[in-house]
Amino acid sequence: MKHAKQYTSYALGAFGHDAFYQTLSTYLMLFITSQLFDTSDAAFNARMIGYVTLLMTGIRLVEIMFDPLIGGAVDNTETRWGKFKPWLILGAAISSIMLVIVFTDFGGLTTKSPVLYLVLFGLSFVILDIFYSFKDISFWSMLPALSVDSKVRAKFGTIGRLGSTLGAQGVPIIIFPVIVFFSQHFSGTHGDTKTHAGWIGFAVVIALISFLGALATAFGTKEKKSLIRDNVEKVRFRDVFKVLGRNDQLMWLSLSYFLFALSYVVTNSLLAYYFQYVLGRADAYWLVGVITAILGIVSVSLFPTLAALIKRRAIYVGGIVLMLIGYAIFLLAGHSIVAVLIAVGIFFFPYPMIFLAALMTITDSVEYGQLKNGTRNESVTLSVRPLLDKVAGAIANSVVGLAAVHSGMIGNAKPSSISAGQLLNFRSYMFFAPIVLIIIAALVYLFKVELSEAKHKTIVTELETKLKATQNK
């Protein structure tokens, strides 16, 4: 295969990147609610969980406003290694270190000095989030630089998504066994007891995987030069948001994808709580990782074929319909593990394909914006997708924190201690609200997003014609 080395390198980077994201967006909150604050003072536990949740959400919502500026900084970077790789490695190194730090209690400050703990946690999370953004934006905005051909891009996007799917879905497979292993090794525990040391060991493993994946991408991929890519002007920071606002197709897709991502992340993040506090089967949670990893490989592998047969629009909207069927099975599953796992499979299966359909459309909007606005902005445009995921993740963290507290699923709670009213609260957070949002997402995409594969091909041809004419003058 012509690009085999680059495909593999990009997939390895995606593997580590999404293992990191899954840990940060899903399991950090589980650690905070179940392990970090587990004192005998329930009111103190709930209060501190609330403070940390608000802190994380506030930081991410403020920081994401800088993501397009980070994209602008990447676009304006010129080095012998290209504009993406320096930020990719630096972002991976610092964010990996900070991931381990936020999984600590800062030497017992959670109880000795809660206010100081909140200050240090907040500073650490700010640093983590900023450098994670540099890594995230530089990694995914490499796509339009690897090729201007939609078909080649789709291959890079597909193999990248395959890696990210395995990375993300590998985490639920290993998380509890790894935590138990390190708990036994460092804390001398027995059985399936999980300790703080076990969680830190897990964070170290994920941090290493993330950094090594970034190195693989940095050393194994190559930016492709072309006439279209050479048509670049440095974007002024004050013009970054103006560039994005003028790209109407990017904006409509952003609205749809945000609603979709928020729905998915909330449900996915609460799944571990569902197994632990509703089903009382935390021991069976690893099956979620196995099922989603296998289905993820199948789903991503099918994307190029389905994209050729029925195009991205049908994949995006049809995938959401399939996810709604998954939601329906969840609501009817009761305490049946088999039914719940079937629901998990149906709900998750279309997710990688929907992500790819959105990613490819965002990538193609680079040329759409270039034709419409006269300048090419790769990282600024591609920064939108990470920004949307981070907004969704930030809001989802708050929702998860609220759901855990309002449903009594904190500390050492057991399934038997969850009342019927609390269970209804939990279902509202995990199922009912996300269902409404994901339906709106499908309608927005169906009626407002017009940037198809055929339209992008026409845009590329028109751009090449215009640029050649300008060059020959």
XYZ file of C-alpha atoms in Angstrom, residues 6-7 10-11 14 83-84 136-161 217 221-224 229 355-356 358-364 366-367 376 378-379 382 385:
55
model
C 1.887 6.896 7.191
C -1.441 5.145 7.752
C -1.359 8.047 12.092
C -3.384 5.150 13.531
C -4.962 8.192 17.158
C 3.785 23.200 11.421
C 2.046 20.307 13.193
C -5.595 17.584 19.616
C -5.718 20.376 17.068
C -2.329 19.653 15.522
C -3.113 15.923 15.247
C -6.491 16.144 13.528
C -5.667 19.230 11.440
C -2.920 17.202 9.765
C -5.622 15.504 7.670
C -5.956 18.157 4.941
C -2.150 18.457 4.882
C -1.670 14.749 4.168
C -3.671 14.991 0.922
C -6.160 17.225 -0.912
C -7.806 14.148 -2.452
C -11.066 13.291 -0.660
C -10.526 9.566 -1.214
C -7.019 9.571 0.284
C -8.246 11.751 3.119
C -11.046 9.298 3.760
C -8.464 6.498 4.018
C -6.355 8.489 6.480
C -9.462 9.437 8.415
C -10.698 5.835 8.409
C -7.429 4.296 9.582
C -7.054 7.096 12.105
C -10.545 6.453 13.398
C 2.734 10.079 14.227
C 3.869 10.992 8.590
C 4.690 13.648 6.013
C 2.905 16.807 4.922
C 2.136 16.915 1.203
C -1.883 24.204 0.134
C -17.711 10.722 13.613
C -15.931 10.028 10.315
C -18.540 14.689 10.364
C -14.720 14.750 10.276
C -14.581 14.351 6.506
C -17.148 17.112 6.036
C -15.196 19.441 8.328
C -11.996 18.574 6.454
C -13.643 19.314 3.118
C -11.227 23.794 4.405
C -11.468 24.066 0.609
C -6.779 28.616 3.312
C -6.296 24.297 7.866
C -5.737 24.262 11.622
C -9.998 21.714 11.928
C -14.018 19.578 15.806
